[in-house]
Backbone as a ProteinNet text record, in pm:
[ID]
protein_1_A
[PRIMARY]
MGIQLSKGQRIDLTKTNPGLTKAIIGLGWDTNKYQGGQDFDLDASAFLVDANNKCQNDLDFIFYNNLQHPSGSVIHTGDNRTGEGDGDDEQLVVDFTKIPASVHRIGITVTIHDAEQRMQNFGQVSNAFVRLVDNATNQELLRFDLGEDFSIETAVVVCELYRHGNDWKFNAIGSGFSGGLASLCRNYGLQV
[TERTIARY]
14307.8	14307.9	14341.4	14267.3	14292.9	14406.3	14433.8	14536.6	14485.6	14566.7	14531.6	14568	14471.9	14499.2	14505.7	14579.9	14576.2	14511.2	14474.1	14401.4	14474.6	14399	14457.5	14516.6	14523.7	14583.4	14484.8	14536.9	14454.9	14506.8	14413.6	14454.7	14368.6	14429.4	14354.7	14261.2	14139.1	14045.4	14032.8	13982.8	13951.1	14074.4	14177	14298.3	14376.9	14392.2	14470.1	14384.6	14253	14162.2	14074.1	14129.6	14060.1	13922.2	13900.7	13770.2	13665.9	13704.6	13614.2	13507.2	13383.8	13273.9	13175.9	13169.2	13073.5	13144.7	13131.3	13199.1	13097.9	13125.1	13047.2	13130.8	13072.6	13140.2	13076	13152.6	13102.4	13152.8	13061.5	13098.4	13061.4	13152.4	13125.2	13177.7	13128.6	13167	13125.5	13184	13141.1	13109.8	13018.7	12983.7	12993.5	13019.9	13027.8	12888.1	12809.4	12668.6	12646.8	12740.2	12719.9	12711.8	12758.2	12751.9	12615	12525.6	12394.4	12288.1	12330.3	12236.6	12149.3	12150.7	12066.2	12145.9	12074.5	12139.4	12191.4	12300.5	12350.7	12294.4	12235.8	12190.6	12277	12380.3	12468	12418	12423.7	12369.1	12474.5	12488.8	12576.7	12496.7	12561.2	12497.3	12599.5	12548.3	12635.2	12582.1	12673.7	12639.7	12706.8	12627.1	12681.7	12689.7	12812.2	12828.8	12895.5	12871.4	12925	13064.1	13111	13245.3	13260.6	13149.8	13154.3	13134	13139.6	13122.6	12982.7	12882	12743.4	12652.8	12552.9	12448.9	12361.9	12321.8	12235.4	12092.3	12047.3	11914.7	11910.2	11796.7	11783.2	11804.4	11780.7	11796.1	11942.3	12034.6	12177.9	12227	12135.3	12166.8	12103.8	12190.4	12144.1	12156.7	12043.6	12043.1	11923.3	11894	11791	11651.2	11622.8	11491.6	11494.2	11610.5	11624.1	11735	11697.5	11796.8	11865.3	11810.4	11869.7	11871.4	11987.5	11998.7	11918.7	11852.4	11773.5	11853	11983.9	12068.5	12096.3	12069.9	12105.6	12253	12326.4	12471.1	12508.8	12423.1	12450.5	12323.5	12339.1	12226.4	12266.8	12182.7	12202.3	12126.1	12191.9	12126.2	12033	12023.8	11925.6	11984.7	11897	11935.2	11954	12067.1	12090.6	12082.4	11986.2	11960	12037.5	12112.9	12183	12332.9	12379.4	12522.1	12565.3	12468.5	12502.1	12579.6	12662.7	12728.8	12859.9	12933.5	13063.1	13045.6	13153.6	13152.4	13087.1	13038.4	12978.8	12846.7	12825.4	12696.8	12601.4	12653.1	12572.4	12657.7	12590.7	12662.9	12599.8	12686.7	12644.3	12703.5	12625.2	12674.6	12691.1	12811.8	12841.2	12870.7	12794.2	12816.4	12880.9	13011.2	13087.1	13036.8	12976.6	12930.5	12804.5	12736	12608.6	12616.6	12733.1	12744	12727.9	12632.6	12612.2	12738.6	12756.4	12876.6	12888.9	12776.3	12778.5	12833.6	12841.6	12889.9	13041.8	13108.8	13254.8	13310.2	13234.1	13277.2	13157.5	13185.3	13082.3	13138.7	13078.2	13120.2	13046.5	13120.6	13060.6	13072.1	12959	12956.5	12886.8	12914.9	12841.7	12798.2	12672.2	12618.7	12551.3	12535.5	12465.1	12323.6	12226.4	12085.5	12043.7	11978.6	11931.9	12043.7	12163.3	12280.6	12260.9	12205.7	12190.8	12096.5	11979.3	11881.5	11938.7	12012.9	12065.3	12200	12249.3	12379.8	12489.1	12496.5	12595.2	12686.1	12808.1	12901.9	13003.8	13087.4	13184	13296.3	13306.3	13399.8	13360.8	13233.6	13182.9	13178.8	13232	13232.4	13376.1	13393.5	13529.3	13529.9	13650.5	13670.3	13591.5	13570.3	13499	13590.2	13530.7	13609.1	13522.6	13588.7	13524.2	13609.7	13545.2	13620.7	13552.2	13631.8	13577.9	13602.9	13494.4	13497.9	13455.2	13527.7	13487.7	13365.2	13253.7	13128	13138.4	13217.5	13226.8	13304.7	13412.4	13500.6	13484.6	13412.1	13395.5	13527.9	13626.3	13758.8	13766.2	13814.9	13834.6	13957.7	13938.3	14049.1	14121.5	14045.3	14109.8	14026.2	14094.3	14030.2	14093.7	14008.7	14054.2	13992.1	14077.3	14030.7	14039.5	13929	13923.3	13999.3	14032.3	14106.7	14015	14075	13995.8	14009.6	14028.5	14059.4	13935.7	13821.8	13700.9	13658.3	13588.9	13536	13389.1	13360.7	13222.7	13151.6	13219.8	13158.6	13040.1	12940.9	12823	12808.9	12903.4	12905.3	13050.2	13076.6	13211.5	13205	13284.4	13306.1	13415.2	13376.5	13467	13565	13510.2	13595.2	13523.2	13594.9	13537.7	13585	13495.1	13533	13533.1	13637.7	13637.5	13692.6	13641.8	13676.4	13813.2	13895	14025.7	14042.2	14012.6	14007.9	13893.9	13925.4	13822.6	13819.6	13904.9	13914.6	13854.8	13838.4	13789.1	13896.6	13911.4	14006.6	13933.1	14003.8	13949.6	14035.7	13971.2	14042.7	13994.6	14087.2	14054.6	14054.4	13937	13927.5	13921.1	13816.1	13806.2	13799.1	13721.3	13711.5	13574	13573.3	13449.8	13381.2	13249.3	13164.8	13080.4	13051.1	12946.3	12819.3	12705	12578.9	12515.3	12572.1	12508.3	12481	12376.8	12342.6	12307.3	12243.1	12202.5	12323.6	12430.4	12549.1	12616.9	12612.4	12669	12589.4	12456.5	12371.4	12402.1	12415.2	12448.2	12585.5	12679.8	12814.9	12809.7	12715.8	12704.2	12595.3	12554	12467	12319.2	12275.8	12133.3	12066.1	11941.9	11861.1	11807.7	11815.8	11766.6	11633.2
14713.9	14613.6	14682.1	14650.6	14709.1	14637.3	14680.8	14617.6	14481.8	14378.4	14243.5	14232.3	14198.9	14184	14036.5	14006.2	13871.5	13875.5	13757.5	13745.6	13817.7	13896.7	13967.9	14103.2	14133.9	14260.7	14375.9	14489.6	14609.5	14718.7	14800.3	14904.1	15028.3	15146.3	15271.3	15281	15327.6	15348.1	15496	15572.9	15712.8	15802.2	15762.9	15844.6	15841.1	15721.4	15709	15738	15743.5	15777.7	15893	16015.9	16127.7	16157.6	16128	16157.4	16050	15943.8	15829.7	15860.3	15875.3	15895.9	15780.3	15715.6	15607.4	15491	15373	15255.1	15144.6	15068.4	14947.9	14830.4	14749.1	14627.9	14512.9	14455	14345.7	14213.8	14117	13983.5	13883.4	13787.9	13688	13553	13449.9	13312.5	13219.3	13102.3	12991.9	12874.6	12788.6	12672.8	12546	12437.3	12305.6	12245.8	12276.6	12240.2	12090.1	12013.4	11868.7	11805.9	11876	11820.2	11850.3	11753.5	11771.1	11816.4	11870.7	11902.4	12025.7	12086.6	12204	12331.2	12435.6	12565.1	12609.5	12681.8	12746.5	12888	12927.2	13065	13128.3	13199.8	13267.8	13409.7	13455.8	13586.2	13674.7	13794.7	13894.5	13973.7	14005.5	14086.9	14185.6	14288.9	14385.3	14407.7	14410	14438.2	14569.8	14670.8	14799.2	14796.6	14796.6	14773.9	14892.6	14897.5	15004.8	14968.9	15047.4	15027.2	14891.3	14830.9	14698.5	14585.5	14618.6	14520.1	14457.6	14536.3	14488.1	14581.7	14524	14604.6	14665.9	14791.3	14857.6	14803.1	14769.4	14709.3	14635.7	14574.3	14491.4	14569.7	14700.6	14781.5	14798.4	14765.2	14772.4	14647.5	14559	14434.6	14445.3	14459.2	14478.1	14345.1	14294.6	14166.3	14162.7	14047.2	14040.8	14080.6	14078.5	14122	14263.3	14325.6	14464.1	14526.3	14576.9	14614.2	14749.3	14830.3	14963.1	15005.5	15058.1	15113.1	15244.2	15273.7	15397.8	15523.9	15523.1	15639.4	15651.1	15545.1	15543.1	15513	15480.3	15460.8	15327.4	15225	15095.3	15046	15012.8	14964.5	14833.2	14732.4	14602.3	14610.4	14576.8	14596.5	14481.7	14378.2	14272.9	14133.8	14037.6	13898.1	13830.3	13760.8	13677.2	13533.7	13455.9	13325	13209.3	13234.4	13122.2	13143.1	13268	13293.2	13271.6	13272.3	13253.8	13373.4	13348.1	13456.5	13499.2	13581.2	13629.7	13758.6	13802.4	13929.3	13916.7	14030.5	14033.5	13958.1	13876.2	13810.5	13894.3	13961.4	14055.1	14177.1	14289.1	14413.5	14488.6	14556.5	14649.4	14785.1	14890.3	15024.5	15094.8	15143.8	15210	15356.8	15443.7	15588.5	15635	15660.1	15695.8	15825.1	15913.8	16042.2	16026.5	15912.4	15894.9	15797.6	15739.3	15640.4	15711.2	15666.2	15731.9	15726.4	15829.1	15838.6	15720.6	15660.4	15547.8	15419.4	15416	15296.2	15301.6	15203.1	15199.5	15106.8	15002.1	14912.4	14851.1	14804.3	14736.9	14601.9	14496.6	14361.3	14315.4	14269.5	14220.4	14068	14001	13855.6	13791	13662.4	13583	13454.4	13418.9	13296.1	13212.9	13085.2	12995.2	12974.8	13012.5	13002.4	12855.1	12818.3	12679.9	12577	12614.7	12527.5	12389.5	12386.8	12258.6	12166.1	12221.5	12140.2	12089.5	12176.4	12139.6	12068.8	12053.3	11989.8	12057.5	12188.6	12268	12339.1	12369.4	12444.9	12514.8	12595.2	12673	12587.9	12461.3	12371.2	12344.7	12371.9	12350.1	12480	12586	12716.1	12748.3	12797.4	12832.5	12973.6	13025	13156.9	13267.6	13256.2	13362.3	13484.4	13600.9	13723.7	13838.3	13940.3	14068.6	14173.2	14272.9	14382.2	14512.8	14616.7	14747.6	14840.4	14902	14985.9	15127	15226.9	15366.2	15392.5	15426	15445.6	15557.6	15660.9	15777.4	15746	15668.3	15644.3	15503.1	15418.3	15277.1	15201.2	15255.1	15192.6	15097.5	14976.9	14879.7	14921	14945.7	14991.4	14875.7	14774.7	14659.8	14535.2	14422.8	14293.4	14194.2	14108	14004.7	13873.4	13780.8	13647.7	13557.7	13493.5	13420.9	13289.2	13237.4	13111.2	12994.2	12877.8	12755.2	12693.7	12777.2	12719.4	12698.4	12664.1	12637.1	12493.1	12437.5	12302.4	12299.2	12290.3	12273.3	12404.5	12518.5	12645.4	12679.7	12744.8	12787.4	12939.7	13007.6	13154	13200.6	13314.5	13369.1	13520	13567.2	13711.5	13743.4	13810	13833.1	13945.1	14058.6	14174.2	14268.1	14368.2	14473.8	14608.2	14704	14843.2	14899.1	14971	15023.7	15164.7	15238	15377.7	15387.1	15476.7	15502.8	15654	15718	15864.3	15909.4	15997	16043.6	15962.5	15862.4	15784.3	15644.9	15577.6	15440.1	15348.5	15233.3	15133.7	15005.9	14917.3	14789	14677.8	14578.6	14464.6	14338	14267.4	14141.1	14029.6	13977.8	13883.6	13738.2	13701.5	13565.3	13456.8	13478.6	13372.8	13307.4	13175.2	13098.8	13071.2	13054	13019.2	12899.7	12814.4	12715.3	12772.8	12720.8	12769.7	12880.6	12911.5	13002.6	13141.7	13202.4	13340.8	13357.9	13258.2	13269.8	13290.3	13214.7	13229.5	13364	13414.8	13547.9	13655	13643	13742.5	13746.1	13628.6	13624.5	13685.9	13658.5	13715	13867.5	13926.6	14072.1	14126.2	14044.1	14092.7	14098.1	14029.1	14028.9	13902	13914.5	13798.3	13733.2	13600.6	13531.5	13467.1
-8774.3	-8666.3	-8534.4	-8433.7	-8302.7	-8230.9	-8111.4	-8028.5	-7983	-7999.5	-7952.4	-7804.9	-7722.8	-7580.4	-7544.4	-7439.3	-7386.4	-7248.5	-7200.3	-7074.7	-6962.7	-6885.1	-6772.2	-6807.1	-6934.8	-6976.3	-6956.4	-6913.1	-6893.1	-6984.9	-7032.6	-7126.4	-7107	-7126.1	-7119.4	-7237.8	-7213.4	-7323.6	-7356.3	-7259.8	-7289	-7286.2	-7210.6	-7201.2	-7332.3	-7388.5	-7512.6	-7636.4	-7618.8	-7729.1	-7681.7	-7675.2	-7610.6	-7669.4	-7795.4	-7856.4	-7830.7	-7762.2	-7744.9	-7640.3	-7685.8	-7591.2	-7597.8	-7714.1	-7732.1	-7799.6	-7739.5	-7793.4	-7820.6	-7923.7	-7950.7	-7902.7	-7815.8	-7772	-7847.4	-7937.5	-8020	-7966.1	-7953.8	-7907.1	-8015	-8037.3	-8140.1	-8099.6	-8168.2	-8134.7	-8246.6	-8247.2	-8334.3	-8243.6	-8288.2	-8206.1	-8288.1	-8216.4	-8280.8	-8278.1	-8380.4	-8380.7	-8375.7	-8430.4	-8437.2	-8298.9	-8196.1	-8060.6	-8002.6	-8010.4	-7951.3	-8049.7	-8163.2	-8270.2	-8249.1	-8131.4	-8109.7	-8133.8	-8173	-8185.6	-8049.7	-8052.6	-7931.5	-7931.3	-7820.4	-7805.3	-7698.5	-7741.7	-7647.8	-7628.1	-7503.5	-7470.6	-7405.6	-7460.6	-7400.2	-7297.5	-7185.7	-7082.4	-7027.3	-6962.7	-6894.7	-6753.8	-6658.2	-6519.3	-6480.3	-6447.1	-6404.7	-6252.5	-6200.5	-6057.2	-5987.1	-5855.2	-5772.6	-5720	-5625.5	-5570.8	-5502.9	-5460.3	-5396.6	-5496.7	-5626.8	-5733.1	-5734.3	-5691.5	-5687.7	-5766.6	-5832.8	-5896.6	-5787.5	-5805.5	-5707.5	-5715.7	-5836.8	-5855.7	-5988.4	-6017.8	-6138.9	-6267.5	-6264.1	-6385.3	-6424.6	-6331.9	-6361.7	-6435	-6467.2	-6538.1	-6676.8	-6779.4	-6916.9	-6990	-7040.4	-7110.5	-7204.5	-7264.6	-7369	-7322.5	-7190.3	-7140.9	-7082.5	-7080.8	-7034	-7118.2	-7235.4	-7335.9	-7311.8	-7221	-7204.1	-7057.8	-7015.5	-6879.8	-6874.9	-6761.2	-6749.7	-6786.9	-6762.8	-6793.9	-6943.5	-7018.4	-7160.3	-7183.3	-7075.4	-7086.9	-7150.1	-7135.1	-7196.1	-7265.2	-7393	-7472	-7538.7	-7523	-7588.4	-7720.3	-7831.3	-7960.5	-7998.5	-7915.9	-7942.3	-7940.8	-7916.3	-7898.8	-8033.6	-8049.3	-8167.2	-8117.7	-8168	-8108.7	-8170	-8276.1	-8339.3	-8354.6	-8353.1	-8373.1	-8517.1	-8609.7	-8751.3	-8804.6	-8904.6	-8976.1	-8912.3	-8987.4	-8941.1	-8861.8	-8801.6	-8729.7	-8593.4	-8543.6	-8409.9	-8410.6	-8307.7	-8292.5	-8208.1	-8107.4	-8029.7	-7997.7	-7976.2	-7948.1	-7831.6	-7757.9	-7653.9	-7690.2	-7676.3	-7702.7	-7568.6	-7542.9	-7415.8	-7442.2	-7375.4	-7385.2	-7254.4	-7260.5	-7139.8	-7075.7	-7156.8	-7102.9	-7018.7	-7030.1	-6959.9	-6842.3	-6819	-6710.9	-6575.9	-6494.2	-6363.8	-6278	-6195.1	-6111.2	-6015	-5978.9	-5884.2	-5946.9	-6080.4	-6149.5	-6161.1	-6101.9	-6103.7	-6210.1	-6240.7	-6347.6	-6416.9	-6538	-6616.4	-6656.6	-6603	-6637.7	-6762.3	-6861	-6985.8	-6985.2	-6999	-6986	-7105	-7123.3	-7222	-7153.6	-7171.8	-7113.1	-7222	-7195.2	-7287.9	-7235.6	-7316.6	-7277.6	-7268.9	-7159.6	-7139.6	-7152.6	-7108.1	-7125.9	-7063.4	-6941.7	-6872.1	-6948.8	-6988.8	-7060.7	-7193.5	-7261.5	-7393.7	-7383.7	-7260.6	-7238.3	-7320.4	-7306.6	-7379.2	-7280	-7325.4	-7242	-7331.7	-7268.7	-7347.5	-7406.3	-7363.9	-7429.2	-7574	-7607.5	-7743.8	-7823.6	-7766.7	-7832.4	-7871.8	-7992.7	-8035.4	-8094.2	-8111.8	-8173.5	-8104.7	-7974.3	-7903.6	-7891	-7909.8	-7900.9	-7851.7	-7803.3	-7777.3	-7846.2	-7903.1	-7962.6	-7927.5	-7920.4	-7886.8	-8004.4	-8050.7	-8170.3	-8131.5	-8181.9	-8162	-8248.4	-8185.5	-8257.3	-8360.6	-8330.2	-8419.8	-8546.9	-8533.4	-8648.7	-8705.8	-8633.6	-8670.9	-8671.2	-8600.8	-8594.9	-8475.9	-8502.4	-8395.1	-8315.3	-8185.8	-8102	-8035.9	-7994.9	-7932.2	-7948.6	-7931.5	-7949.6	-7852.6	-7795.9	-7704.1	-7748.6	-7792.6	-7830.5	-7709	-7675.4	-7548.9	-7548.3	-7666	-7667	-7633.3	-7617.3	-7604.4	-7466.1	-7363.3	-7232.8	-7145.1	-7206.7	-7129.9	-7152.5	-7054	-7072.2	-7031.8	-6900.2	-6856.2	-6824.1	-6836.3	-6796.9	-6887.7	-6828.3	-6904.1	-6905.3	-6842.6	-6839.5	-6836.2	-6899	-6900.5	-6876.2	-6781.5	-6769.6	-6871.7	-6978	-7090.6	-7058.9	-7012.1	-6986.1	-6891.5	-6849.3	-6765.7	-6815.6	-6812.7	-6829.4	-6688.8	-6651	-6514.8	-6509.7	-6410.2	-6390.4	-6323.8	-6374.9	-6313.8	-6314.2	-6199.2	-6198.9	-6287.7	-6384.2	-6478	-6605.7	-6613.1	-6735.8	-6719.4	-6831.8	-6833.1	-6890.6	-6830.6	-6877.7	-6914	-6982.8	-7027.8	-6969.5	-6909.1	-6852.7	-6922.8	-6986.6	-7054.5	-6949.4	-6914.9	-6803.6	-6849.4	-6921.1	-6973.7	-6867.9	-6760.1	-6659.6	-6663	-6656.3	-6670	-6538.6	-6545.7	-6431.2	-6470.1	-6374.3	-6394.9	-6334.5	-6375.6	-6319.9	-6400.9	-6518.2	-6612.3	-6559.2	-6614.8	-6584.1	-6437.2	-6376.2	-6235.5	-6145.1	-6170	-6083.7	-6107.6	-6230.6	-6256.9	-6184.9	-6191.3	-6124.2	-5974.8	-5914.5	-5771.9	-5745.8	-5834.8	-5822.4	-5818	-5894	-5900.2	-5807	-5709	-5602.9	-5634.9	-5741.1	-5773.8	-5723.7	-5683	-5643.8	-5769.2	-5775.1	-5895.2	-5863.9
[MASK]
++++++++++++++++++++++++++++++++++++++++++++++++++++++++++++++++++++++++++++++++++++++++++++++++++++++++++++++++++++++++++++++++++++++++++++++++++++++++++++++++++++++++++++++++++++++++++++++++

């Protein structure tokens, strides 16, 4: 079991785990299907941002239609449209050795696809978590359970990986947004 983090907590990643070069970020959730009867399609995304917290271009936004950053530093392993089953529902693979120098942080988010049309929100999602696993050893290093403090939000910034000197740290954020993926994209400087 990795270290359990609470909201707002920051932790060293590469400094305390010197061999860590590649991490799997696993995101998972359960949904209350009986509310509305439609499947929930939750989507994990990553925003690679500069010192001003903005993406330089659309390729810095990793999601189900752009699964890999040109540098190879962040790879989305694919869209899971139902969230069925235990464990991670979607995963991002981060290679710290390939992250471009211009990237200062990586925002990891989860959004609900077609939330407005399906009348869905994070108030209907439970047991959401993010965990970080060392790709080499398959050992879970840390885990952040988001808790149940959401209601009408359709997007959540789950966590951030950020540069600190030559090292990378992890920040457990867990803050919700209304307006889904479009509002997140605008937050990170992308035109929608």
